[in-house]
PDB file of C-alpha atoms and ligand atoms in Angstrom:
ATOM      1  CA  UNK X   1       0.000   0.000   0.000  1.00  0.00           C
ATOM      2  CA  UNK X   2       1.446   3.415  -0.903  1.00  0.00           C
ATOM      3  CA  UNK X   3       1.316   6.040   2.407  1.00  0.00           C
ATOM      4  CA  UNK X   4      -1.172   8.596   0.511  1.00  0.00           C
ATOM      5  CA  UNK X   5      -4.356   5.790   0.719  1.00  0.00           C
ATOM      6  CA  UNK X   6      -3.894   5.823   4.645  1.00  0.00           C
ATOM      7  CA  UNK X   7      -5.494   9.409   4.020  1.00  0.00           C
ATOM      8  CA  UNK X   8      -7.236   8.450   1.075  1.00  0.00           C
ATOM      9  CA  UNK X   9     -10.816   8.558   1.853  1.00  0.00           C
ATOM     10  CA  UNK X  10     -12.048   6.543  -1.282  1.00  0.00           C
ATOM     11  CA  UNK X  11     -10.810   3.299  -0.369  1.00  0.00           C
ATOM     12  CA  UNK X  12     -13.161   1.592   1.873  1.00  0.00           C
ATOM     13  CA  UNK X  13     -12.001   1.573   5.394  1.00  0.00           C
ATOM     14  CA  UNK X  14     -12.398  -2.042   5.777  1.00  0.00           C
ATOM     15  CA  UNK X  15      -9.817  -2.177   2.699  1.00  0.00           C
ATOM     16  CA  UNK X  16      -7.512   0.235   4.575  1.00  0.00           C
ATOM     17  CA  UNK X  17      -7.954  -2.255   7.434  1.00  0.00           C
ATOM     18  CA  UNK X  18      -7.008  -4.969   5.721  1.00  0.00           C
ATOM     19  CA  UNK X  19      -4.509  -4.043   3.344  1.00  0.00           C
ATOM     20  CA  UNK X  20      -2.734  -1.649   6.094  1.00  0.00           C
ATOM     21  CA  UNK X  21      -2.164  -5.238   8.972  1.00  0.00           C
ATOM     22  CA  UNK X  22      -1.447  -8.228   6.104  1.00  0.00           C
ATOM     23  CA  UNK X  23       1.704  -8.171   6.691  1.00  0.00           C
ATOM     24  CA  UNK X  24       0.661  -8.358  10.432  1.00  0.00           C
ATOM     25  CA  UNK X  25      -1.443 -10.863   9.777  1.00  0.00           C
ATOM     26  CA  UNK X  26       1.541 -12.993   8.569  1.00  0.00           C
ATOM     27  CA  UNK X  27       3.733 -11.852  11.097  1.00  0.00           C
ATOM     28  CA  UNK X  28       0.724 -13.037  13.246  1.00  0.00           C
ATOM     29  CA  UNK X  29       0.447 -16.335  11.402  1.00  0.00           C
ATOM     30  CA  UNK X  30       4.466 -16.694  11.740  1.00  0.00           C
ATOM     31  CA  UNK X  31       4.753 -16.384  15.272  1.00  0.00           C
ATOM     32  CA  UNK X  32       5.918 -19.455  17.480  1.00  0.00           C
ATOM     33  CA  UNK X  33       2.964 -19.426  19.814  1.00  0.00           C
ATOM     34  CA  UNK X  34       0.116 -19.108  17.303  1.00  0.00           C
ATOM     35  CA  UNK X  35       2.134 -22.184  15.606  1.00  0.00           C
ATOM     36  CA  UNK X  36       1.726 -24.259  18.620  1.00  0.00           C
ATOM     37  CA  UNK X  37      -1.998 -23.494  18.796  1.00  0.00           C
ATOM     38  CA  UNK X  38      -2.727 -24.481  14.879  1.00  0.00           C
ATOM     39  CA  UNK X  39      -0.695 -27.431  15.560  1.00  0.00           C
ATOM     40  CA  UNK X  40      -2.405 -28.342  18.748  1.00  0.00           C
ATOM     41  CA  UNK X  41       0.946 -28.417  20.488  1.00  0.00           C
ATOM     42  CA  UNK X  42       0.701 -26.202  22.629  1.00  0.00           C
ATOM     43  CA  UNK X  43       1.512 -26.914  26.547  1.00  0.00           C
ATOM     44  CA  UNK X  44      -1.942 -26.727  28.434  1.00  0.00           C
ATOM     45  CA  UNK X  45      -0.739 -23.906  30.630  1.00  0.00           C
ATOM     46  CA  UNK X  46       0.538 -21.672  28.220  1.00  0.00           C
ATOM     47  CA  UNK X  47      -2.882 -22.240  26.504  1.00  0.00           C
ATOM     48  CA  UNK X  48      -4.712 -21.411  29.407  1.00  0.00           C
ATOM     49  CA  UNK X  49      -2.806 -18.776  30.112  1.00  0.00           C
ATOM     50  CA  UNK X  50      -3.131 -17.366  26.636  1.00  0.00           C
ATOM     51  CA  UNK X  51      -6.650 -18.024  27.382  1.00  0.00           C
ATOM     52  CA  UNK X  52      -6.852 -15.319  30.189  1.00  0.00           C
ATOM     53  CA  UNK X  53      -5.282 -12.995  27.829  1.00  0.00           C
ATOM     54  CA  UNK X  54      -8.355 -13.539  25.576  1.00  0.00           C
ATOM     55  CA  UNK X  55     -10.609 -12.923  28.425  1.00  0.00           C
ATOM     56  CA  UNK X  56      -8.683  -9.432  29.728  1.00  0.00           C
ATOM     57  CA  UNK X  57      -8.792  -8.377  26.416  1.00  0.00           C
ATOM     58  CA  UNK X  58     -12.430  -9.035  25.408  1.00  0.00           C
ATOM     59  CA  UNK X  59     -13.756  -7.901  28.888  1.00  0.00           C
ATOM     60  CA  UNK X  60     -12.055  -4.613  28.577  1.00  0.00           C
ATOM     61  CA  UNK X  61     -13.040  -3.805  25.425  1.00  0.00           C
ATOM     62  CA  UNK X  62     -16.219  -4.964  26.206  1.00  0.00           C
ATOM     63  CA  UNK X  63     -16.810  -2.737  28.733  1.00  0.00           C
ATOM     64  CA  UNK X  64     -15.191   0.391  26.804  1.00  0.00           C
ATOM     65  CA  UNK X  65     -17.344  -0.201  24.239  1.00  0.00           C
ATOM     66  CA  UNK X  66     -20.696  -0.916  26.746  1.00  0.00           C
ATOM     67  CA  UNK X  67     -19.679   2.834  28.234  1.00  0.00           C
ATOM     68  CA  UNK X  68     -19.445   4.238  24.889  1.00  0.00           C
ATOM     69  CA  UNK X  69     -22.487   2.772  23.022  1.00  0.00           C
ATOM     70  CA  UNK X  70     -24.301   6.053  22.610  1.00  0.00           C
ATOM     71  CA  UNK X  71     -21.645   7.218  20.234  1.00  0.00           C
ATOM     72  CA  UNK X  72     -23.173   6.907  16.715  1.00  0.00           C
ATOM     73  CA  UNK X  73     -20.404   4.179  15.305  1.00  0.00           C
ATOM     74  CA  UNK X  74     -20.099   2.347  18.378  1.00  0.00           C
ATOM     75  CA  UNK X  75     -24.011   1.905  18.057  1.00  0.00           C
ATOM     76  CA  UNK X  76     -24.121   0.937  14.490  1.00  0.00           C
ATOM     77  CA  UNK X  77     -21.383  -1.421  15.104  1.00  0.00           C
ATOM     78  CA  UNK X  78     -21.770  -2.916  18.573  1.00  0.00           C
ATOM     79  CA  UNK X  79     -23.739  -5.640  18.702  1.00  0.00           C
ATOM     80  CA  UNK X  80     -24.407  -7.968  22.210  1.00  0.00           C
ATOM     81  CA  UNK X  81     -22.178 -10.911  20.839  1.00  0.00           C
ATOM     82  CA  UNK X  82     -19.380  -8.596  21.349  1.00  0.00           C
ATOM     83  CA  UNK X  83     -19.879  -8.897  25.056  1.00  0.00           C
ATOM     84  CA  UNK X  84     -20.064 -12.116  25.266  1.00  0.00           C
ATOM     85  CA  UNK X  85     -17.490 -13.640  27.346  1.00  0.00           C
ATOM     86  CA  UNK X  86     -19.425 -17.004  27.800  1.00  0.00           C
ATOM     87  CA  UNK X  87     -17.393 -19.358  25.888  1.00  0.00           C
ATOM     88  CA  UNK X  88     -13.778 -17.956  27.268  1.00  0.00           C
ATOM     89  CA  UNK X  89     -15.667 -18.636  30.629  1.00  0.00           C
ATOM     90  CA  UNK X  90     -16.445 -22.257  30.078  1.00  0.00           C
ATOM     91  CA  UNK X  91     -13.057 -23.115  28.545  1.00  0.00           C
ATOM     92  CA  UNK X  92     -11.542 -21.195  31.561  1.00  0.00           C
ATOM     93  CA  UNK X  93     -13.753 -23.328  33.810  1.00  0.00           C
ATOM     94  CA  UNK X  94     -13.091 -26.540  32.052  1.00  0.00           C
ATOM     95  CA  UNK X  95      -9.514 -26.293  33.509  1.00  0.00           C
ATOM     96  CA  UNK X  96     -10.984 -25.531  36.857  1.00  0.00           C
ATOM     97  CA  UNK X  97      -9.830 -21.576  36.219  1.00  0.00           C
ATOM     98  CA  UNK X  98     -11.806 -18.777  37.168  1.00  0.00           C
ATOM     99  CA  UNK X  99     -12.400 -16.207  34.420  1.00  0.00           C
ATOM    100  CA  UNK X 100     -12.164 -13.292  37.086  1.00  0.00           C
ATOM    101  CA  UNK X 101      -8.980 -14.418  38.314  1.00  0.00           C
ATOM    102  CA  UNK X 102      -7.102 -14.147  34.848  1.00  0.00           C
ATOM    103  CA  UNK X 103      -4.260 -12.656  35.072  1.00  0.00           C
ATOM    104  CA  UNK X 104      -2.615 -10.192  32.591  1.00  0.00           C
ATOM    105  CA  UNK X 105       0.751 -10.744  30.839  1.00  0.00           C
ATOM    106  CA  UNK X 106       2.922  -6.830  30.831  1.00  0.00           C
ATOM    107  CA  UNK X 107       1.603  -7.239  26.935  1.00  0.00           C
ATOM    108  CA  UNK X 108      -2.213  -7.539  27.501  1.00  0.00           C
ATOM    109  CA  UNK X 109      -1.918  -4.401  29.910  1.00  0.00           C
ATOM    110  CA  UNK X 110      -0.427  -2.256  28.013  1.00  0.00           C
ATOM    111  CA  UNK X 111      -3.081  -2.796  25.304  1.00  0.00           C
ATOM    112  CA  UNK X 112      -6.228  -2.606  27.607  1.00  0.00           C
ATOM    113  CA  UNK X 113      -4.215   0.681  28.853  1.00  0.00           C
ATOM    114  CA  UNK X 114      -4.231   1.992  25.270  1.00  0.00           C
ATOM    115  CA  UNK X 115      -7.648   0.355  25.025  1.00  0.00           C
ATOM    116  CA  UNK X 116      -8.841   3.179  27.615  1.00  0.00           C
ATOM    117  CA  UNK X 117      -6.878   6.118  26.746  1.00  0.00           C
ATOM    118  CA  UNK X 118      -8.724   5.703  23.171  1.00  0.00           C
ATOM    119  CA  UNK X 119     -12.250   5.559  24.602  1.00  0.00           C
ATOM    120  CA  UNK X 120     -11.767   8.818  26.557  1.00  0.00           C
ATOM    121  CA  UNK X 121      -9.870  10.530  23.223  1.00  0.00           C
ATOM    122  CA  UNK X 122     -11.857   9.022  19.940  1.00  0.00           C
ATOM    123  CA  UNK X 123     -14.315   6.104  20.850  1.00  0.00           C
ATOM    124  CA  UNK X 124     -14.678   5.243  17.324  1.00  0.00           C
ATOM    125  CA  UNK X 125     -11.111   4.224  17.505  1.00  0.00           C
ATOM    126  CA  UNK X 126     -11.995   1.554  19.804  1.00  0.00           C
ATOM    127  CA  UNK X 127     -13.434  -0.151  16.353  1.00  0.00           C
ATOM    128  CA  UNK X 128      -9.923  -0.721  15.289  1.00  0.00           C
ATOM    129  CA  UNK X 129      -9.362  -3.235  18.226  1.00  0.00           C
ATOM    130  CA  UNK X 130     -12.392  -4.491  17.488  1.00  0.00           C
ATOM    131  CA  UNK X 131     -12.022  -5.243  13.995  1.00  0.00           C
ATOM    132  CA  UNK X 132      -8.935  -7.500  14.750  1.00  0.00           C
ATOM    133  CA  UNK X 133     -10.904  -9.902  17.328  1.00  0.00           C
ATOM    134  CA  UNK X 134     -13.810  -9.926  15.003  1.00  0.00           C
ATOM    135  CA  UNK X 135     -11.795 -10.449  12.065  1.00  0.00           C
ATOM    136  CA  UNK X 136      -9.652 -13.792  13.927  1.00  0.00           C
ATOM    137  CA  UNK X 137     -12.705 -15.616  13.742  1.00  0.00           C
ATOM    138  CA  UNK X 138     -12.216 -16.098   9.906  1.00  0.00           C
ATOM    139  CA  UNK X 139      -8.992 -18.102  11.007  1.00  0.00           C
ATOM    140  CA  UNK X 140     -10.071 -19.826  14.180  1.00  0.00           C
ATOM    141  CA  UNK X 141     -12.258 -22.406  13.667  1.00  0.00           C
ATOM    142  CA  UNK X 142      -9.509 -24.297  12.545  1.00  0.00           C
ATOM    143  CA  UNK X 143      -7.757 -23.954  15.543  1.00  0.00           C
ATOM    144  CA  UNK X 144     -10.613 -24.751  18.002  1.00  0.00           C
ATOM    145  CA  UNK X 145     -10.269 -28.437  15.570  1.00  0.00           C
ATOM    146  CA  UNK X 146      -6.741 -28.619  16.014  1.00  0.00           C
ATOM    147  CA  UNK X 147      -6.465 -27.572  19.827  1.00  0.00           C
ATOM    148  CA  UNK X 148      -9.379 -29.840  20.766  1.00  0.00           C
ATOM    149  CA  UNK X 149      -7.692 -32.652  18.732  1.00  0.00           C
ATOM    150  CA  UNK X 150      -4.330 -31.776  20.512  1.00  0.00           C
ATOM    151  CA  UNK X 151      -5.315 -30.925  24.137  1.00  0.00           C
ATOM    152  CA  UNK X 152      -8.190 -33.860  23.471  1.00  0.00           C
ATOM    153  CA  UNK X 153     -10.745 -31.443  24.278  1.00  0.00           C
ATOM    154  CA  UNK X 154     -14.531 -32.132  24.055  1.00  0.00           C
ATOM    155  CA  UNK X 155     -16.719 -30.275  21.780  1.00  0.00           C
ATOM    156  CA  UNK X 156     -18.552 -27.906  24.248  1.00  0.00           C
ATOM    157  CA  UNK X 157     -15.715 -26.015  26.394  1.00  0.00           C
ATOM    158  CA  UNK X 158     -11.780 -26.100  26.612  1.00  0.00           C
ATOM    159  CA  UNK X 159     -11.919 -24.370  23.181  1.00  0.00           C
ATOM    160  CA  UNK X 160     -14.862 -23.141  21.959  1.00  0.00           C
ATOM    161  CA  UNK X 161     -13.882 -19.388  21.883  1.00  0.00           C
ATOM    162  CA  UNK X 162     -11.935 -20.326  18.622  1.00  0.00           C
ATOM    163  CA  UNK X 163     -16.010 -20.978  17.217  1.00  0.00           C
ATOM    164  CA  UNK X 164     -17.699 -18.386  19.240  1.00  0.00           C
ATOM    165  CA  UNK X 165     -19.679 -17.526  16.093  1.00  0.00           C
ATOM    166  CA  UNK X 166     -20.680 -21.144  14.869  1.00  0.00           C
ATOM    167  CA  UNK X 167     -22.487 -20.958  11.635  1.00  0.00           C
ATOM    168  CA  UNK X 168     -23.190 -17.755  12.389  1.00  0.00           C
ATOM    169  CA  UNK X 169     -19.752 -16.614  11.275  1.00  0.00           C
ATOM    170  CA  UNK X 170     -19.434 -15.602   7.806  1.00  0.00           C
ATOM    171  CA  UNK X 171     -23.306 -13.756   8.681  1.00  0.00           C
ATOM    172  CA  UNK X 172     -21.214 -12.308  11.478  1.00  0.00           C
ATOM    173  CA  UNK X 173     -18.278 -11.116  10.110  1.00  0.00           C
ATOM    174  CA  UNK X 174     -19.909  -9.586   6.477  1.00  0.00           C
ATOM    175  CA  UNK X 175     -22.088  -7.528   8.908  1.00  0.00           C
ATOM    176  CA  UNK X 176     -19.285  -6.047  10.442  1.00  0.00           C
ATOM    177  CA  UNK X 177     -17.654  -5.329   7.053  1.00  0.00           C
ATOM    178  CA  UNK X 178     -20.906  -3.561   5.701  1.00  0.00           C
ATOM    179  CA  UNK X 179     -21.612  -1.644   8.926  1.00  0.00           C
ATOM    180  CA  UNK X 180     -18.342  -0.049   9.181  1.00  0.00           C
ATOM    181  CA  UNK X 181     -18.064   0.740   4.936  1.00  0.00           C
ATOM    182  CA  UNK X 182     -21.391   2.587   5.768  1.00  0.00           C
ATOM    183  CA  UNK X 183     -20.188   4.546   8.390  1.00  0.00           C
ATOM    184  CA  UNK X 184     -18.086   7.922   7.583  1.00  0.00           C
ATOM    185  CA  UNK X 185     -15.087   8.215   9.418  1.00  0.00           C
ATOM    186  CA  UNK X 186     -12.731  11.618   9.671  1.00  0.00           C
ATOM    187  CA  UNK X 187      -9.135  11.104   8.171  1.00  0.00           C
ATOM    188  CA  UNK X 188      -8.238  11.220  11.877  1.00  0.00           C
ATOM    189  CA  UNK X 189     -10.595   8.693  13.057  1.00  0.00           C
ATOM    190  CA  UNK X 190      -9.440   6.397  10.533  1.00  0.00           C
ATOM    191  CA  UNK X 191      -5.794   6.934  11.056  1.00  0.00           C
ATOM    192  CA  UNK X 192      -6.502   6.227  14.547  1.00  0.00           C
ATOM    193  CA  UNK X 193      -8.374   2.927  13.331  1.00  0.00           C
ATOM    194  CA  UNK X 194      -5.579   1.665  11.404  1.00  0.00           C
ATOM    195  CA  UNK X 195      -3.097   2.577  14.293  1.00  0.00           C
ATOM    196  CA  UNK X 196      -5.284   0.864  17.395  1.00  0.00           C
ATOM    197  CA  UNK X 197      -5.259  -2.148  14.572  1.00  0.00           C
ATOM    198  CA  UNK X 198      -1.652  -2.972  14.192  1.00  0.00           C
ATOM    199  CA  UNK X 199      -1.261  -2.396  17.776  1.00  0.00           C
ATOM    200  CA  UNK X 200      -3.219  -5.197  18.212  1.00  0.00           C
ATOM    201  CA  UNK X 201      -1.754  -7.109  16.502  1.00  0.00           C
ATOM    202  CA  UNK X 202       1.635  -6.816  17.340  1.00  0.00           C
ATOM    203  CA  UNK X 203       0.232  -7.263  21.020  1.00  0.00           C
ATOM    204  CA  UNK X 204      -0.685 -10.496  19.800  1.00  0.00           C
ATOM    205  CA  UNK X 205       2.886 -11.597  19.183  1.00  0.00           C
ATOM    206  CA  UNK X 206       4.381 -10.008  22.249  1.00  0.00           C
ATOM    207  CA  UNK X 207       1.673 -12.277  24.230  1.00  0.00           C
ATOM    208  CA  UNK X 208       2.838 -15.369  22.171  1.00  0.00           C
ATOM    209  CA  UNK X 209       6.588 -14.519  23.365  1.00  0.00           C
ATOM    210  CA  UNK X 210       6.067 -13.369  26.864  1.00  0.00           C
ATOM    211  CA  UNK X 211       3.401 -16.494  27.394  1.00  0.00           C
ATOM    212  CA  UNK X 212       6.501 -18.466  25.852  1.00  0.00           C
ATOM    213  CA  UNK X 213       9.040 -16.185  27.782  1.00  0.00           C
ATOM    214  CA  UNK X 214      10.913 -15.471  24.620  1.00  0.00           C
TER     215      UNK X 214
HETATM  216  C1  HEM I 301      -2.300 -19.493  12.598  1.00  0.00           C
HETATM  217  C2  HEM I 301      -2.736 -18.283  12.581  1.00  0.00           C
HETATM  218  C3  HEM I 301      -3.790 -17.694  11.662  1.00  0.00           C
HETATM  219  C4  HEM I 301      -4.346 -18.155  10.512  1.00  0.00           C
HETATM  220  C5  HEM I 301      -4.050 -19.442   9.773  1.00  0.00           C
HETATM  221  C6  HEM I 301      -5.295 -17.170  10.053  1.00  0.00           C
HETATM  222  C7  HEM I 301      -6.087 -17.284   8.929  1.00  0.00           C
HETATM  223  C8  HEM I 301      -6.956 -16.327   8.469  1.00  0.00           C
HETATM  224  C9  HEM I 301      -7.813 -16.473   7.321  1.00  0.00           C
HETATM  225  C10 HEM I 301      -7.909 -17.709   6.446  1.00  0.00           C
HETATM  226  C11 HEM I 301      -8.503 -15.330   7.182  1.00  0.00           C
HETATM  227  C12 HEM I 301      -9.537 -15.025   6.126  1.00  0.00           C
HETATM  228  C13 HEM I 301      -8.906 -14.316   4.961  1.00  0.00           C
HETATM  229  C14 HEM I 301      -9.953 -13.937   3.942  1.00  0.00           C
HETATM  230  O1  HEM I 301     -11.053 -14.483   3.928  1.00  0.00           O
HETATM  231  O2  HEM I 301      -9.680 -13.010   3.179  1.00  0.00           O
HETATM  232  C15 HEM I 301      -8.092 -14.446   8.241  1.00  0.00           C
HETATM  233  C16 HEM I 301      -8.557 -13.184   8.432  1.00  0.00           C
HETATM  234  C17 HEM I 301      -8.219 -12.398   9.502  1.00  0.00           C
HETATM  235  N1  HEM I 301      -7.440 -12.747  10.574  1.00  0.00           N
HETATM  236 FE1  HEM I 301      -6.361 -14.413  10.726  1.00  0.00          FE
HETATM  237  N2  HEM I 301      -5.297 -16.136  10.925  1.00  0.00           N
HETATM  238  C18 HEM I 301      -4.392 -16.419  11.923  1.00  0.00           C
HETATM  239  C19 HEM I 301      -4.090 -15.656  13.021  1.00  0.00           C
HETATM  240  C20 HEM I 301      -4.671 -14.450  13.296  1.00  0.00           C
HETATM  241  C21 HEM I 301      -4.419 -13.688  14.494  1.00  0.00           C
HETATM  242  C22 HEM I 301      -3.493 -14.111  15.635  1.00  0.00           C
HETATM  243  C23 HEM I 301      -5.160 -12.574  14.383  1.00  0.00           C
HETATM  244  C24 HEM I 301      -5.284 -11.451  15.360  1.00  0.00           C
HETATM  245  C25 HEM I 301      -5.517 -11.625  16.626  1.00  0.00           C
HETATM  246  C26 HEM I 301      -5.874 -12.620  13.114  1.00  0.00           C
HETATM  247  C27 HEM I 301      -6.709 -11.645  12.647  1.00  0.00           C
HETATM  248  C28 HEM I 301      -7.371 -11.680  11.433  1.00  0.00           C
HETATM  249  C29 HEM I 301      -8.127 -10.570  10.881  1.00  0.00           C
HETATM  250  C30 HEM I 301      -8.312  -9.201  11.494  1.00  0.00           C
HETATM  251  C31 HEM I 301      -8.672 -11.021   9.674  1.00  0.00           C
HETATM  252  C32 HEM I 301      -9.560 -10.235   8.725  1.00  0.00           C
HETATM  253  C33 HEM I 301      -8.731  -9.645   7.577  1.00  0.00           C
HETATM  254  C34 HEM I 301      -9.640  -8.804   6.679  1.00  0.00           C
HETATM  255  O3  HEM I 301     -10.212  -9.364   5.751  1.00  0.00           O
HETATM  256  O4  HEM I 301      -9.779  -7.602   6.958  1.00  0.00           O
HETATM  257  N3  HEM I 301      -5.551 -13.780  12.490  1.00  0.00           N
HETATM  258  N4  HEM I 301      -7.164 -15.092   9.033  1.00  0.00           N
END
């Protein structure tokens, strides 16, 4: 991507989104930890503790977003399945973990500390974070197969965050895509989209190495 379509407002911003993190997205796909996970090697604690990172993660943005929902993106966008922290719950449980007692790698806070700083600056930043969780569930199902066929996990907890969505994915995950090419974003807003994006994702590594303490 050439640097003037970051300020380009013709190209779609789930475009920008997309073409500005691939090659995060195959950094992401590179790195050790997510390796171990789509090989179902991974060592059960470092999986539940990568687990708890989910939950931080989700629950904060959750809750930023749940404080925020009056702004007019955050209410197109937001839907209740965003909240939903059920599934990351019952896998927590089924290794006798409490959800509330997750515990955050230096990695995880420093994103749910950016995570607030951009609700209290530009809410409709706090899309950009969201777009990155929404947009693993294209590539997770696969792993929920090959962590449950790894960590010989049942169907019903121990991974089912990976299939949150069920069926309901693709539905899911074109809704998103629509509802934010609808919206009209300042060149600020979206710069500030792109940027909470590839922090995410490169907090995603950083959580691979420090759960792997690389
Ligand atoms: C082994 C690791 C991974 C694999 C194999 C994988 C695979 C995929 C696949 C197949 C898609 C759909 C591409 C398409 O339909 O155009 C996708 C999309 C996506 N993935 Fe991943 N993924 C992986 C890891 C991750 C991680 C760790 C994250 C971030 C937490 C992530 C975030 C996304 C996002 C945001 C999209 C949507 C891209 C877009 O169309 O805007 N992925 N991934």
């Amino acid at each position: 991507m050439n640097s003037s379509q970051s300020t380009e407002s013709s190209t779609s911003i789930m475009d920008l989104l997309r073409e500005s993190t691939k090659d995060l997205h195959s950094s992401a796909e590179g790195n050790q930890f997510q390796h171990l996970l789509g090989s179902g090697k991974v060592e059960k604690d470092d999986y539940c503790r990568y687990l708890q990172q989910l939950y931080v993660l989700h629950k904060t943005l959750g809750e930023l977003l749940q404080e925020r929902k009056a702004h007019p993106a955050l209410h197109k966008i937001v839907q209740d399945y965003h909240f939903d922290l059920t599934c990351l719950k019952n896998d927590l449980g089924f290794f006798n973990q409490t959800a509330e007692a997750s515990q955050a790698v230096p990695a995880t806070s420093e994103l749910t500390s950016a995570m607030s700083r951009t609700a209290a600056h530009s809410p409709a930043g706090l899309l950009g974070y969201l777009y990155v969780l929404e947009g693993s569930t294209n590539g997770a199902k696969f792993l929920a197969k090959a962590l449950r066929a790894g960590l010989n996990l049942p169907e019903t907890a121990g991974a089912s965050y990976f299939d949150r969505y069920g069926d309901k994915q693709r539905e899911r995950w074109m809704k998103f895509k629509e509802d934010m090419n609808e919206l009209e974003f300042s060149d600020e807003e979206r710069a500030e989209l792109v940027a909470n994006a590839k922090e995410t994702f490169h907090t995603f590594s950083k959580i691979g190495n420090q759960l792997l303490n690389k």
